[in-house]
PDB file of C-alpha atoms in Angstrom:
ATOM      1  CA  MET T   1      -0.022   0.017   0.008  1.00 93.00           C
ATOM      2  CA  LYS T   2       1.262   3.454  -0.830  1.00 96.00           C
ATOM      3  CA  ILE T   3       0.020   6.925   0.017  1.00 97.00           C
ATOM      4  CA  GLU T   4       0.007   9.432  -2.838  1.00 97.00           C
ATOM      5  CA  LYS T   5      -1.351  12.798  -3.811  1.00 97.00           C
ATOM      6  CA  MET T   6      -4.839  12.348  -5.263  1.00 97.00           C
ATOM      7  CA  THR T   7      -5.188  12.936  -8.976  1.00 96.00           C
ATOM      8  CA  ALA T   8      -8.216  13.699 -11.225  1.00 96.00           C
ATOM      9  CA  VAL T   9      -7.825  10.199 -12.685  1.00 97.00           C
ATOM     10  CA  GLN T  10      -8.726   8.788  -9.263  1.00 98.00           C
ATOM     11  CA  LEU T  11     -11.983  10.812  -8.866  1.00 97.00           C
ATOM     12  CA  ASP T  12     -14.294   8.014  -9.948  1.00 97.00           C
ATOM     13  CA  GLU T  13     -12.778   5.568  -7.494  1.00 98.00           C
ATOM     14  CA  VAL T  14     -12.839   8.136  -4.656  1.00 98.00           C
ATOM     15  CA  ALA T  15     -16.496   8.972  -5.434  1.00 97.00           C
ATOM     16  CA  GLN T  16     -17.342   5.217  -5.339  1.00 97.00           C
ATOM     17  CA  LEU T  17     -15.591   4.976  -1.981  1.00 97.00           C
ATOM     18  CA  GLU T  18     -17.614   7.926  -0.701  1.00 95.00           C
ATOM     19  CA  GLU T  19     -20.797   6.085  -1.747  1.00 95.00           C
ATOM     20  CA  LYS T  20     -19.707   2.960   0.130  1.00 94.00           C
ATOM     21  CA  CYS T  21     -18.599   4.728   3.331  1.00 93.00           C
ATOM     22  CA  PHE T  22     -21.010   7.608   3.966  1.00 91.00           C
ATOM     23  CA  VAL T  23     -24.771   8.081   4.293  1.00 87.00           C
ATOM     24  CA  HIS T  24     -24.442  11.511   2.681  1.00 88.00           C
ATOM     25  CA  PRO T  25     -21.466  11.123   0.296  1.00 94.00           C
ATOM     26  CA  TRP T  26     -19.830  13.947  -1.527  1.00 94.00           C
ATOM     27  CA  SER T  27     -20.633  13.960  -5.196  1.00 95.00           C
ATOM     28  CA  ARG T  28     -17.965  13.427  -7.809  1.00 96.00           C
ATOM     29  CA  GLN T  29     -18.410  17.051  -8.822  1.00 96.00           C
ATOM     30  CA  SER T  30     -17.867  18.234  -5.242  1.00 96.00           C
ATOM     31  CA  LEU T  31     -14.745  16.132  -4.980  1.00 97.00           C
ATOM     32  CA  ALA T  32     -13.474  17.480  -8.327  1.00 97.00           C
ATOM     33  CA  SER T  33     -14.126  21.070  -7.236  1.00 96.00           C
ATOM     34  CA  GLU T  34     -12.298  20.586  -3.960  1.00 95.00           C
ATOM     35  CA  LEU T  35      -9.415  18.740  -5.611  1.00 95.00           C
ATOM     36  CA  ALA T  36      -8.951  21.761  -7.868  1.00 96.00           C
ATOM     37  CA  ASN T  37      -8.902  24.087  -4.861  1.00 97.00           C
ATOM     38  CA  GLU T  38      -5.321  25.186  -4.237  1.00 96.00           C
ATOM     39  CA  ASN T  39      -5.995  25.272  -0.498  1.00 97.00           C
ATOM     40  CA  SER T  40      -7.050  21.606  -0.359  1.00 97.00           C
ATOM     41  CA  VAL T  41      -4.903  18.565   0.237  1.00 97.00           C
ATOM     42  CA  PHE T  42      -6.191  15.169  -0.898  1.00 97.00           C
ATOM     43  CA  LEU T  43      -4.304  11.918  -0.504  1.00 98.00           C
ATOM     44  CA  THR T  44      -5.172   8.387  -1.569  1.00 98.00           C
ATOM     45  CA  ALA T  45      -4.101   5.022  -0.276  1.00 98.00           C
ATOM     46  CA  VAL T  46      -3.496   2.728  -3.260  1.00 98.00           C
ATOM     47  CA  GLU T  47      -3.048  -1.027  -3.232  1.00 95.00           C
ATOM     48  CA  ASP T  48      -2.690  -3.099  -6.415  1.00 93.00           C
ATOM     49  CA  ASN T  49      -3.512   0.034  -8.490  1.00 94.00           C
ATOM     50  CA  LYS T  50      -6.799   0.436  -6.660  1.00 96.00           C
ATOM     51  CA  VAL T  51      -7.810   3.358  -4.405  1.00 98.00           C
ATOM     52  CA  VAL T  52      -8.597   1.723  -1.057  1.00 98.00           C
ATOM     53  CA  GLY T  53      -8.736   4.884   1.054  1.00 97.00           C
ATOM     54  CA  TYR T  54      -8.530   8.609   0.957  1.00 97.00           C
ATOM     55  CA  ILE T  55      -8.324  11.698   3.117  1.00 98.00           C
ATOM     56  CA  GLY T  56      -9.096  15.314   2.349  1.00 97.00           C
ATOM     57  CA  MET T  57      -8.250  18.558   4.169  1.00 97.00           C
ATOM     58  CA  ASN T  58      -8.614  22.265   3.527  1.00 97.00           C
ATOM     59  CA  VAL T  59      -5.933  24.654   4.737  1.00 98.00           C
ATOM     60  CA  VAL T  60      -6.948  28.150   5.849  1.00 97.00           C
ATOM     61  CA  ILE T  61      -3.906  30.248   6.523  1.00 96.00           C
ATOM     62  CA  ASP T  62      -2.266  28.066   9.229  1.00 97.00           C
ATOM     63  CA  GLU T  63      -5.195  25.829  10.158  1.00 98.00           C
ATOM     64  CA  GLY T  64      -6.094  22.386   8.759  1.00 98.00           C
ATOM     65  CA  TYR T  65      -9.696  21.261   8.479  1.00 98.00           C
ATOM     66  CA  ILE T  66     -10.024  17.569   7.700  1.00 98.00           C
ATOM     67  CA  PHE T  67     -13.093  16.804   5.537  1.00 92.00           C
ATOM     68  CA  ASN T  68     -13.307  13.045   5.251  1.00 92.00           C
ATOM     69  CA  VAL T  69     -11.305   9.956   5.984  1.00 95.00           C
ATOM     70  CA  ALA T  70     -12.534   6.818   4.239  1.00 95.00           C
ATOM     71  CA  VAL T  71     -11.157   3.331   3.914  1.00 96.00           C
ATOM     72  CA  ASP T  72     -12.858   0.600   1.881  1.00 96.00           C
ATOM     73  CA  GLU T  73     -14.452  -1.880   4.315  1.00 94.00           C
ATOM     74  CA  LYS T  74     -12.538  -4.797   2.798  1.00 95.00           C
ATOM     75  CA  TYR T  75      -9.214  -3.058   3.598  1.00 95.00           C
ATOM     76  CA  ARG T  76      -9.893  -1.880   7.161  1.00 93.00           C
ATOM     77  CA  LYS T  77      -7.747  -2.900  10.160  1.00 91.00           C
ATOM     78  CA  ARG T  78      -4.627  -2.840   7.996  1.00 94.00           C
ATOM     79  CA  GLY T  79      -3.258   0.521   9.101  1.00 95.00           C
ATOM     80  CA  ILE T  80      -4.520   2.438   6.102  1.00 97.00           C
ATOM     81  CA  GLY T  81      -6.444   5.014   8.187  1.00 96.00           C
ATOM     82  CA  SER T  82      -3.388   5.452  10.382  1.00 97.00           C
ATOM     83  CA  ALA T  83      -1.167   5.980   7.366  1.00 97.00           C
ATOM     84  CA  LEU T  84      -3.502   8.613   5.934  1.00 98.00           C
ATOM     85  CA  ILE T  85      -3.839  10.492   9.215  1.00 97.00           C
ATOM     86  CA  GLY T  86      -0.095  10.228   9.728  1.00 97.00           C
ATOM     87  CA  GLU T  87       0.593  11.839   6.372  1.00 97.00           C
ATOM     88  CA  LEU T  88      -1.631  14.793   7.179  1.00 96.00           C
ATOM     89  CA  VAL T  89      -0.020  15.201  10.598  1.00 97.00           C
ATOM     90  CA  THR T  90       3.381  15.238   8.850  1.00 97.00           C
ATOM     91  CA  PHE T  91       2.042  17.739   6.317  1.00 97.00           C
ATOM     92  CA  GLY T  92       0.778  19.906   9.175  1.00 97.00           C
ATOM     93  CA  LYS T  93       4.182  19.915  10.893  1.00 97.00           C
ATOM     94  CA  LYS T  94       6.104  20.574   7.685  1.00 97.00           C
ATOM     95  CA  ASN T  95       3.817  23.450   6.731  1.00 97.00           C
ATOM     96  CA  ASN T  96       3.789  25.078  10.195  1.00 98.00           C
ATOM     97  CA  LEU T  97       0.029  24.641  10.733  1.00 98.00           C
ATOM     98  CA  CYS T  98      -1.181  25.540  14.208  1.00 98.00           C
ATOM     99  CA  PHE T  99      -3.639  22.677  14.307  1.00 98.00           C
ATOM    100  CA  LEU T 100      -5.650  20.042  12.450  1.00 98.00           C
ATOM    101  CA  THR T 101      -9.317  19.602  13.363  1.00 98.00           C
ATOM    102  CA  LEU T 102     -12.236  17.316  12.386  1.00 97.00           C
ATOM    103  CA  GLU T 103     -15.647  16.060  13.430  1.00 96.00           C
ATOM    104  CA  VAL T 104     -16.473  12.420  14.120  1.00 95.00           C
ATOM    105  CA  ARG T 105     -19.680  10.596  15.102  1.00 95.00           C
ATOM    106  CA  GLU T 106     -19.690  10.197  18.847  1.00 96.00           C
ATOM    107  CA  SER T 107     -20.477   6.461  18.419  1.00 96.00           C
ATOM    108  CA  ASN T 108     -17.450   5.841  16.105  1.00 94.00           C
ATOM    109  CA  ASP T 109     -15.192   4.387  18.758  1.00 94.00           C
ATOM    110  CA  GLN T 110     -12.611   3.121  16.228  1.00 91.00           C
ATOM    111  CA  ALA T 111     -12.173   6.604  14.653  1.00 93.00           C
ATOM    112  CA  LEU T 112     -12.110   8.293  18.074  1.00 96.00           C
ATOM    113  CA  SER T 113      -9.350   5.884  19.150  1.00 95.00           C
ATOM    114  CA  LEU T 114      -7.405   6.392  15.896  1.00 95.00           C
ATOM    115  CA  TYR T 115      -7.466  10.172  16.190  1.00 97.00           C
ATOM    116  CA  SER T 116      -6.508  10.071  19.843  1.00 97.00           C
ATOM    117  CA  LYS T 117      -3.489   7.919  18.927  1.00 97.00           C
ATOM    118  CA  PHE T 118      -2.236  10.818  16.811  1.00 97.00           C
ATOM    119  CA  GLY T 119      -2.725  13.340  19.582  1.00 98.00           C
ATOM    120  CA  PHE T 120      -6.130  14.718  18.685  1.00 98.00           C
ATOM    121  CA  ILE T 121      -8.106  15.797  21.747  1.00 98.00           C
ATOM    122  CA  LYS T 122     -11.780  16.367  22.233  1.00 98.00           C
ATOM    123  CA  VAL T 123     -12.447  20.121  22.154  1.00 98.00           C
ATOM    124  CA  GLY T 124     -16.253  20.186  21.822  1.00 97.00           C
ATOM    125  CA  ASN T 125     -19.459  18.693  20.601  1.00 96.00           C
ATOM    126  CA  ARG T 126     -21.842  19.582  17.787  1.00 95.00           C
ATOM    127  CA  LYS T 127     -25.399  18.587  18.733  1.00 96.00           C
ATOM    128  CA  ALA T 128     -27.363  16.603  16.093  1.00 94.00           C
ATOM    129  CA  TYR T 129     -24.603  17.292  13.523  1.00 91.00           C
ATOM    130  CA  TYR T 130     -25.122  14.026  11.695  1.00 90.00           C
ATOM    131  CA  LYS T 131     -28.294  12.763  10.053  1.00 89.00           C
ATOM    132  CA  GLU T 132     -29.515   9.211   9.350  1.00 86.00           C
ATOM    133  CA  PRO T 133     -29.213   8.460  12.160  1.00 91.00           C
ATOM    134  CA  VAL T 134     -29.198  11.782  14.006  1.00 94.00           C
ATOM    135  CA  GLU T 135     -26.121  11.868  16.196  1.00 94.00           C
ATOM    136  CA  ASN T 136     -23.816  14.341  17.892  1.00 96.00           C
ATOM    137  CA  ALA T 137     -20.366  15.001  16.503  1.00 96.00           C
ATOM    138  CA  VAL T 138     -17.235  15.134  18.654  1.00 98.00           C
ATOM    139  CA  LEU T 139     -14.944  17.934  17.558  1.00 98.00           C
ATOM    140  CA  MET T 140     -11.292  16.844  17.853  1.00 98.00           C
ATOM    141  CA  THR T 141      -8.190  18.917  17.330  1.00 98.00           C
ATOM    142  CA  LYS T 142      -4.457  18.204  17.207  1.00 98.00           C
ATOM    143  CA  TYR T 143      -2.372  21.192  18.152  1.00 98.00           C
ATOM    144  CA  PHE T 144       1.199  21.627  16.930  1.00 97.00           C
TER     145      PHE T 144
END
């Protein structure tokens, strides 16, 4: 498995991954628009020439806002999510960001554990942030 900068050629695979992983997935067009945004960073995890995971983040001055982290269900528990998060943490350090932040469903214990492993701490909640099912979000931030 290798982590690489996402390319436009990978948009269809990433859009399919969004459909598999999220109740309200980003459209291919939304992904394409964000990929073209010079302030966004998108990385893919590739195994056997197939996108098996991806992560996206927007940088605002010296702050990183992580959009989505997705790993194909068949490839989970192999360290792919850790590799993707690790790459963004490295990016944040190299680019002198003050912090990285994200939201996660409060019931998503695996993701909460993963982010905690990288030094993200709970900084707040967003009531009824998620739909289908309605659920609170935990706001987590890693400070540099």
